[in-house]
Amino acid sequence: MNPKLINGNRILDNRGSLRFSNELDLKNIKRFYTVHNYNKNFIRAWHGHMNEDKYIGCIKGTFQVSAVKIDNVKKPNKKNKIHNFFLNESDSNFVHISKGFANGSMSLEENSELLIFSTSSIKESLKDDIRYDVKYWNPWQISQR
């Protein structure tokens, strides 16, 4: 299954705000963790799993989250489609990264933070850990418009 955006929402009134993602199904989640980048344009990539799904949301700042299909674990095709998503603390969206994909992220603001849910325990995840160079696929260019 290709990576997909799971929409969230935010409601504001005179008391404050409520952020939620009612479409996010957590029934298979075994753990969660956060990733905090101090600097703008800091890249963490590429990290893949053949047996683990991840759900990635932004709880502070803004991120680009990208994912690529791993068609060959030893040497994936550098021309595989890159799926790009942009997450912000105010949108409450999550990106579902399916097993069989490598993912990476770049913070677009200082002090940005991701919340990540995983379908694998840490022990299971470490046995299924695949890493590629940060520029193996390179969607990290900032385009001037």
Backbone as ProteinMPNN parsed JSONL, in Angstrom:
{"seq_chain_A": "MNPKLINGNRILDNRGSLRFSNELDLKNIKRFYTVHNYNKNFIRAWHGHMNEDKYIGCIKGTFQVSAVKIDNVKKPNKKNKIHNFFLNESDSNFVHISKGFANGSMSLEENSELLIFSTSSIKESLKDDIRYDVKYWNPWQISQR", "coords_chain_A": {"N_chain_A": [[0.849, -1.173, 0.0], [0.62, 2.183, -0.874], [2.146, 5.075, 0.699], [0.021, 7.204, 2.634], [-1.973, 10.108, 3.312], [-3.543, 10.769, 6.34], [-6.223, 12.458, 7.297], [-6.585, 14.985, 9.728], [-7.995, 17.26, 12.128], [-8.885, 20.46, 13.483], [-10.484, 22.248, 15.996], [-11.552, 25.398, 16.959], [-12.443, 27.605, 19.57], [-13.785, 30.011, 21.942], [-12.7, 28.976, 24.246], [-10.372, 27.676, 23.634], [-8.534, 25.262, 21.804], [-9.115, 22.15, 20.043], [-7.489, 19.414, 18.911], [-7.531, 16.731, 16.589], [-7.586, 13.377, 15.187], [-9.643, 11.519, 13.859], [-9.722, 9.463, 12.011], [-7.472, 7.979, 12.336], [-6.373, 4.845, 13.007], [-5.462, 3.041, 15.719], [-5.206, 0.386, 16.489], [-3.234, -1.609, 16.002], [-0.909, -0.644, 17.055], [2.191, -0.713, 18.761], [4.09, 0.828, 20.031], [5.29, 4.181, 20.664], [7.115, 7.141, 19.718], [8.974, 10.243, 19.856], [10.468, 12.63, 17.656], [12.713, 15.19, 17.694], [13.835, 17.982, 16.087], [16.313, 20.364, 16.311], [17.207, 22.27, 14.506], [16.309, 24.162, 11.561], [15.647, 22.771, 8.354], [16.952, 20.37, 8.862], [17.797, 17.065, 8.143], [16.605, 13.762, 8.477], [17.185, 10.705, 7.326], [17.655, 7.843, 5.292], [15.272, 5.519, 6.346], [14.128, 2.32, 6.675], [11.681, -0.375, 6.757], [10.684, -3.752, 6.403], [8.637, -5.058, 7.619], [7.219, -3.394, 9.277], [4.85, -0.893, 10.003], [4.397, 2.658, 10.036], [3.061, 5.572, 11.599], [3.045, 8.903, 11.16], [3.017, 12.035, 12.639], [2.907, 15.613, 13.058], [3.78, 17.448, 15.863], [4.849, 19.795, 16.618], [5.901, 22.698, 14.972], [6.931, 22.372, 11.531], [7.159, 19.911, 8.971], [8.658, 18.168, 6.196], [7.795, 15.068, 5.073], [8.903, 12.154, 3.619], [8.638, 9.257, 1.487], [9.665, 6.13, 0.053], [9.296, 3.307, -2.021], [10.765, 0.196, -1.223], [12.183, -1.715, -3.398], [14.217, -3.469, -3.726], [16.157, -4.678, -1.289], [18.977, -4.557, -0.907], [19.879, -2.843, -2.959], [17.949, -0.529, -3.772], [15.917, 0.868, -6.398], [16.905, 3.96, -7.577], [15.22, 5.554, -8.947], [12.677, 5.153, -8.109], [9.356, 6.144, -7.246], [8.995, 9.049, -5.289], [7.174, 9.795, -2.5], [5.835, 12.632, -1.218], [5.005, 14.537, 1.649], [3.596, 17.176, 3.584], [3.633, 18.284, 6.791], [2.147, 20.013, 9.506], [2.046, 21.515, 12.722], [-0.508, 22.505, 13.221], [-2.359, 21.131, 11.652], [-3.034, 18.491, 12.335], [-2.787, 16.158, 10.869], [-1.762, 12.834, 9.848], [0.783, 10.776, 8.421], [0.662, 7.699, 6.881], [3.038, 5.293, 6.709], [3.663, 2.543, 4.984], [4.731, -0.884, 5.567], [7.677, -2.017, 3.883], [8.57, 0.309, 2.783], [10.929, 3.004, 2.664], [11.593, 5.789, 4.75], [11.887, 9.322, 5.375], [12.635, 12.525, 6.865], [12.439, 16.128, 6.922], [12.951, 18.945, 8.832], [11.177, 21.957, 8.654], [11.041, 24.19, 10.089], [12.641, 25.749, 12.903], [13.158, 23.871, 15.916], [11.239, 21.765, 15.54], [8.931, 19.009, 15.857], [8.176, 15.552, 15.657], [5.61, 13.066, 16.096], [5.564, 9.659, 16.347], [4.017, 6.636, 15.643], [4.319, 3.124, 15.919], [4.003, -0.159, 14.501], [5.549, -2.192, 15.404], [7.408, -3.752, 18.045], [10.267, -2.457, 19.867], [12.289, -4.371, 19.824], [11.484, -6.048, 17.691], [11.583, -4.15, 15.642], [14.317, -3.443, 15.511], [15.41, -5.753, 14.421], [14.555, -5.538, 11.882], [15.602, -3.414, 10.568], [16.528, -1.11, 8.148], [18.828, 0.875, 6.468], [19.643, 3.741, 4.482], [21.743, 6.009, 2.661], [21.461, 9.529, 3.331], [21.063, 11.047, 1.021], [20.35, 9.197, -0.882], [17.895, 8.946, -2.195], [16.69, 12.071, -3.211], [14.736, 14.273, -2.208], [14.997, 16.666, -0.948], [15.508, 19.247, -1.737], [14.946, 22.719, -1.589], [12.536, 24.402, -3.284], [12.46, 27.373, -5.054], [9.838, 29.624, -5.663]], "CA_chain_A": [[0.0, 0.0, 0.0], [1.381, 3.424, -0.921], [1.943, 5.987, 1.824], [-1.167, 8.049, 2.443], [-2.271, 11.112, 4.319], [-4.74, 10.567, 7.152], [-6.607, 13.817, 7.675], [-6.997, 15.348, 11.069], [-8.728, 18.519, 12.142], [-8.721, 21.302, 14.668], [-11.643, 23.095, 16.267], [-11.197, 26.536, 17.812], [-13.514, 28.444, 20.097], [-13.288, 30.964, 22.935], [-12.015, 28.251, 25.33], [-9.084, 27.194, 23.152], [-8.634, 24.425, 20.602], [-9.126, 20.697, 20.145], [-6.891, 18.786, 17.73], [-7.878, 15.317, 16.576], [-7.497, 12.595, 13.96], [-10.606, 10.437, 14.091], [-9.505, 8.387, 11.035], [-6.251, 7.256, 12.686], [-6.692, 3.591, 13.691], [-4.293, 2.659, 16.516], [-5.377, -0.954, 17.052], [-2.033, -2.438, 15.859], [0.247, 0.102, 17.54], [2.905, -1.317, 19.885], [4.914, 1.823, 20.716], [5.399, 5.496, 20.041], [8.279, 7.947, 20.087], [9.011, 11.561, 19.232], [11.731, 13.073, 17.056], [12.788, 16.65, 17.826], [14.955, 18.596, 15.372], [16.579, 21.719, 16.783], [17.492, 23.187, 13.413], [15.543, 24.203, 10.314], [16.242, 22.046, 7.215], [17.711, 19.202, 9.3], [17.252, 15.873, 7.481], [16.82, 12.42, 9.021], [16.759, 9.793, 6.26], [16.48, 7.06, 4.958], [15.093, 4.456, 7.319], [13.052, 1.482, 6.171], [11.318, -1.644, 7.39], [9.892, -4.631, 5.543], [7.543, -5.639, 8.403], [6.711, -2.406, 10.225], [4.148, 0.303, 9.538], [4.543, 3.821, 10.905], [2.127, 6.681, 11.452], [3.862, 10.06, 11.522], [2.298, 13.302, 12.76], [3.718, 16.735, 13.537], [3.212, 18.052, 17.076], [5.418, 21.13, 16.772], [6.607, 23.169, 13.786], [6.546, 21.903, 10.193], [8.059, 18.912, 8.387], [8.454, 17.403, 4.975], [7.972, 13.642, 5.298], [8.973, 11.505, 2.307], [8.705, 7.794, 1.532], [9.995, 5.483, -1.219], [9.169, 1.847, -2.005], [12.005, -0.579, -1.258], [11.957, -2.82, -4.335], [15.359, -4.359, -3.568], [16.727, -4.237, -0.013], [20.407, -4.243, -1.046], [20.105, -1.7, -3.857], [16.671, -0.087, -4.339], [15.974, 1.723, -7.583], [16.948, 5.386, -7.238], [14.172, 6.246, -9.706], [11.363, 4.853, -7.538], [8.577, 7.336, -6.933], [9.102, 9.621, -3.945], [5.91, 10.329, -2.003], [6.136, 13.748, -0.321], [3.908, 15.068, 2.449], [3.994, 18.302, 4.419], [2.859, 18.25, 8.028], [2.295, 21.177, 10.358], [1.444, 21.306, 14.041], [-1.904, 22.935, 13.291], [-3.296, 20.389, 10.802], [-3.39, 17.216, 12.984], [-2.721, 15.051, 9.916], [-0.732, 11.812, 9.986], [1.148, 10.047, 7.214], [0.833, 6.262, 7.097], [4.131, 4.711, 5.935], [3.471, 1.091, 4.997], [5.915, -1.74, 5.522], [8.236, -2.093, 2.536], [8.954, 1.65, 2.355], [11.895, 3.786, 3.435], [11.06, 7.131, 4.99], [12.786, 10.333, 5.893], [11.956, 13.786, 7.164], [13.225, 17.351, 7.039], [12.25, 20.0, 9.571], [11.096, 23.2, 7.884], [11.113, 25.264, 11.085], [13.449, 25.388, 14.064], [12.476, 23.203, 17.031], [10.076, 21.004, 15.082], [8.862, 17.704, 16.513], [7.263, 14.542, 15.115], [5.099, 11.98, 16.926], [5.562, 8.485, 15.478], [3.459, 5.397, 16.168], [4.878, 1.977, 15.21], [3.325, -1.444, 14.677], [6.533, -3.168, 15.882], [8.123, -3.471, 19.29], [11.634, -2.029, 19.572], [13.051, -5.589, 19.495], [11.1, -6.422, 16.325], [12.034, -3.095, 14.746], [15.771, -3.523, 15.344], [15.698, -6.896, 13.542], [13.97, -5.208, 10.573], [16.11, -2.06, 10.353], [17.234, -0.918, 6.883], [19.266, 2.274, 6.369], [20.253, 4.211, 3.245], [22.33, 7.343, 2.757], [20.499, 10.635, 3.375], [20.808, 11.555, -0.334], [20.11, 8.093, -1.82], [16.848, 9.648, -2.942], [16.96, 13.42, -2.711], [13.626, 15.226, -2.357], [15.212, 17.669, 0.093], [15.792, 20.558, -2.308], [13.922, 23.74, -1.393], [12.265, 25.031, -4.586], [12.02, 28.77, -5.034], [8.704, 29.818, -6.568]], "C_chain_A": [[0.896, 1.239, 0.0], [1.158, 4.254, 0.342], [0.729, 6.873, 1.569], [-1.324, 9.009, 3.606], [-3.57, 10.755, 5.02], [-5.096, 11.933, 7.712], [-7.022, 13.92, 9.13], [-7.744, 16.664, 10.993], [-8.422, 19.259, 13.44], [-9.951, 22.175, 14.788], [-11.195, 24.175, 17.253], [-12.464, 27.204, 18.318], [-12.93, 29.327, 21.196], [-12.614, 30.294, 24.138], [-10.605, 27.837, 24.941], [-9.286, 26.349, 21.908], [-8.62, 22.948, 20.962], [-8.576, 20.166, 18.828], [-7.221, 17.307, 17.771], [-7.65, 14.708, 15.203], [-8.372, 11.372, 14.154], [-10.436, 9.269, 13.134], [-8.257, 7.558, 11.349], [-6.603, 6.048, 13.543], [-5.438, 3.081, 14.407], [-4.34, 1.218, 17.03], [-4.126, -1.829, 16.967], [-0.764, -1.769, 16.387], [0.855, -0.583, 18.759], [3.745, -0.311, 20.656], [4.812, 3.159, 20.002], [6.682, 6.162, 20.491], [8.175, 9.299, 19.399], [10.411, 11.814, 18.679], [11.703, 14.586, 17.065], [14.031, 17.132, 17.084], [15.123, 20.027, 15.852], [16.646, 22.717, 15.635], [16.532, 23.062, 12.241], [16.349, 23.482, 9.232], [17.15, 20.893, 7.641], [17.021, 17.948, 8.761], [17.614, 14.627, 8.278], [16.281, 11.449, 7.969], [17.919, 8.846, 5.942], [16.442, 5.852, 5.861], [13.903, 3.617, 6.856], [12.846, 0.216, 6.98], [10.488, -2.45, 6.4], [8.678, -5.193, 6.275], [6.839, -4.64, 9.315], [6.007, -1.259, 9.495], [4.401, 1.419, 10.539], [3.46, 4.833, 10.577], [2.835, 7.907, 12.005], [3.008, 11.32, 11.521], [3.234, 14.373, 13.311], [3.038, 17.356, 14.755], [3.798, 19.433, 17.363], [6.157, 21.501, 15.488], [6.034, 22.616, 12.494], [7.605, 20.945, 9.671], [7.666, 18.556, 6.972], [8.735, 15.959, 5.357], [7.909, 12.973, 3.933], [9.121, 10.004, 2.479], [8.922, 7.254, 0.126], [9.882, 3.974, -1.032], [10.547, 1.205, -2.066], [11.747, -1.786, -2.153], [13.08, -3.856, -4.289], [16.112, -3.873, -2.331], [18.183, -3.803, -0.159], [20.654, -2.995, -1.893], [18.772, -1.296, -4.498], [16.888, 0.847, -5.532], [15.919, 3.188, -7.156], [15.879, 6.181, -7.974], [12.771, 5.905, -9.203], [10.669, 6.152, -7.135], [8.777, 7.752, -5.479], [7.747, 10.23, -3.59], [6.249, 11.401, -0.964], [4.873, 14.257, 0.36], [4.448, 16.213, 3.291], [3.047, 18.357, 5.61], [3.182, 19.481, 8.86], [1.569, 20.909, 11.665], [-0.034, 21.65, 14.081], [-2.862, 22.061, 12.498], [-3.745, 19.048, 11.372], [-3.419, 16.024, 12.032], [-1.621, 14.074, 10.306], [-0.442, 11.239, 8.61], [1.33, 8.591, 7.611], [1.925, 5.783, 6.149], [4.004, 3.202, 6.071], [4.798, 0.355, 5.056], [6.373, -1.848, 4.072], [8.619, -0.742, 1.956], [10.06, 2.185, 3.252], [11.297, 5.164, 3.622], [12.147, 8.04, 5.523], [12.007, 11.605, 6.147], [12.964, 14.929, 7.194], [12.378, 18.377, 7.77], [12.304, 21.284, 8.75], [11.042, 24.426, 8.779], [12.047, 24.797, 12.192], [12.559, 24.753, 15.133], [11.172, 22.524, 16.618], [10.127, 19.595, 15.661], [7.799, 16.819, 15.881], [6.832, 13.581, 16.215], [4.935, 10.783, 15.996], [5.021, 7.288, 16.243], [3.972, 4.252, 15.302], [4.085, 0.706, 15.508], [4.278, -2.538, 15.159], [7.079, -2.756, 17.24], [9.533, -3.013, 18.915], [12.497, -3.23, 19.177], [12.757, -6.036, 18.066], [11.653, -5.425, 15.311], [13.541, -3.189, 14.475], [16.194, -4.685, 14.442], [15.294, -6.611, 12.098], [14.447, -3.817, 10.108], [16.934, -1.976, 9.064], [17.567, 0.565, 6.771], [19.898, 2.532, 5.002], [20.789, 5.614, 3.48], [21.26, 8.428, 2.633], [20.151, 11.167, 1.978], [20.63, 10.437, -1.359], [18.97, 8.458, -2.77], [16.935, 11.068, -2.395], [15.808, 14.39, -2.983], [13.805, 16.471, -1.486], [15.556, 19.055, -0.436], [14.638, 21.5, -2.035], [13.74, 24.469, -2.72], [11.784, 26.453, -4.388], [10.881, 28.922, -6.038], [8.455, 31.277, -6.764]], "O_chain_A": [[1.832, 1.326, 0.795], [0.111, 4.151, 0.98], [0.447, 7.244, 0.43], [-0.872, 8.755, 4.722], [-4.578, 10.473, 4.372], [-4.349, 12.496, 8.513], [-7.711, 13.056, 9.673], [-8.087, 17.127, 9.905], [-7.785, 18.732, 14.352], [-10.407, 22.768, 13.81], [-10.54, 23.885, 18.254], [-13.439, 27.349, 17.581], [-11.712, 29.385, 21.363], [-12.017, 30.982, 24.966], [-9.742, 27.666, 25.802], [-10.11, 26.677, 21.055], [-8.173, 22.554, 22.039], [-9.128, 20.435, 17.761], [-7.201, 16.687, 18.834], [-7.535, 15.411, 14.199], [-7.895, 10.314, 14.565], [-10.949, 8.182, 13.402], [-8.012, 6.543, 10.697], [-7.075, 6.197, 14.671], [-4.457, 2.727, 13.754], [-3.574, 0.868, 17.928], [-3.968, -2.725, 17.796], [0.336, -2.28, 16.181], [0.139, -0.985, 19.677], [4.086, -0.555, 21.814], [4.311, 3.248, 18.881], [7.264, 5.796, 21.512], [7.385, 9.476, 18.472], [11.401, 11.277, 19.176], [10.789, 15.202, 16.517], [15.149, 16.736, 17.413], [14.18, 20.816, 15.804], [16.204, 23.858, 15.763], [16.008, 21.983, 11.966], [17.577, 23.571, 9.197], [18.022, 20.478, 6.877], [15.809, 17.789, 8.904], [18.756, 14.447, 8.7], [15.073, 11.377, 7.744], [19.057, 9.103, 6.335], [17.473, 5.228, 6.114], [12.805, 4.139, 6.667], [13.697, -0.203, 7.764], [9.686, -1.893, 5.65], [7.779, -5.745, 5.641], [5.938, -5.026, 10.059], [6.509, -0.732, 8.502], [4.595, 1.172, 11.73], [3.003, 4.938, 9.439], [3.185, 7.947, 13.184], [2.354, 11.636, 10.527], [4.235, 14.061, 13.955], [1.871, 17.742, 14.695], [3.314, 20.153, 18.236], [6.947, 20.709, 14.975], [4.827, 22.415, 12.365], [8.799, 21.14, 9.899], [6.497, 18.631, 6.596], [9.795, 15.656, 5.905], [6.967, 13.198, 3.173], [9.658, 9.532, 3.48], [8.444, 7.82, -0.857], [10.315, 3.429, -0.016], [11.396, 1.612, -2.859], [11.156, -2.772, -1.712], [12.913, -4.982, -4.757], [16.647, -2.764, -2.332], [18.582, -2.786, 0.408], [21.53, -2.189, -1.581], [18.493, -1.674, -5.635], [17.914, 1.519, -5.642], [14.994, 3.603, -6.458], [15.651, 7.35, -7.664], [11.782, 6.323, -9.805], [11.312, 7.124, -6.738], [8.736, 6.927, -4.567], [7.24, 11.087, -4.314], [6.878, 11.107, 0.053], [3.819, 14.389, -0.262], [5.62, 16.218, 3.667], [1.83, 18.461, 5.458], [4.325, 19.934, 8.915], [0.592, 20.161, 11.702], [-0.753, 21.114, 14.925], [-4.074, 22.216, 12.641], [-4.759, 18.513, 10.924], [-4.009, 14.992, 12.351], [-0.671, 14.434, 11.001], [-1.312, 11.217, 7.74], [2.057, 8.281, 8.555], [1.768, 5.854, 4.93], [4.214, 2.65, 7.151], [5.841, 0.875, 4.66], [5.563, -1.78, 3.148], [8.956, -0.644, 0.776], [10.126, 1.866, 4.44], [10.575, 5.656, 2.754], [13.172, 7.598, 6.044], [10.868, 11.753, 5.704], [14.153, 14.739, 7.448], [11.24, 18.649, 7.387], [13.353, 21.648, 8.218], [11.003, 25.559, 8.298], [12.225, 23.596, 12.397], [11.371, 25.059, 15.238], [10.138, 22.688, 17.266], [11.2, 19.051, 15.923], [6.682, 17.256, 15.604], [7.588, 13.312, 17.149], [4.251, 10.874, 14.977], [5.49, 6.961, 17.333], [4.052, 4.389, 14.081], [3.568, 0.52, 16.609], [3.868, -3.689, 15.308], [7.198, -1.569, 17.546], [9.947, -3.166, 17.766], [13.343, -3.117, 18.291], [13.675, -6.366, 17.315], [12.133, -5.815, 14.247], [13.981, -3.03, 13.337], [17.225, -4.606, 13.774], [15.653, -7.364, 11.192], [13.757, -3.142, 9.344], [17.924, -2.691, 8.911], [16.697, 1.416, 6.956], [20.585, 1.679, 4.441], [20.342, 6.318, 4.386], [20.275, 8.259, 1.914], [19.053, 11.685, 1.776], [20.742, 10.675, -2.561], [19.078, 8.298, -3.985], [17.23, 11.246, -1.214], [15.895, 15.229, -3.88], [12.863, 17.243, -1.31], [15.866, 19.95, 0.35], [13.478, 21.134, -2.224], [14.679, 25.085, -3.225], [10.83, 26.708, -3.653], [10.961, 28.397, -7.148], [7.539, 31.653, -7.495]]}, "name": "protein", "num_of_chains": 1, "seq": "MNPKLINGNRILDNRGSLRFSNELDLKNIKRFYTVHNYNKNFIRAWHGHMNEDKYIGCIKGTFQVSAVKIDNVKKPNKKNKIHNFFLNESDSNFVHISKGFANGSMSLEENSELLIFSTSSIKESLKDDIRYDVKYWNPWQISQR"}
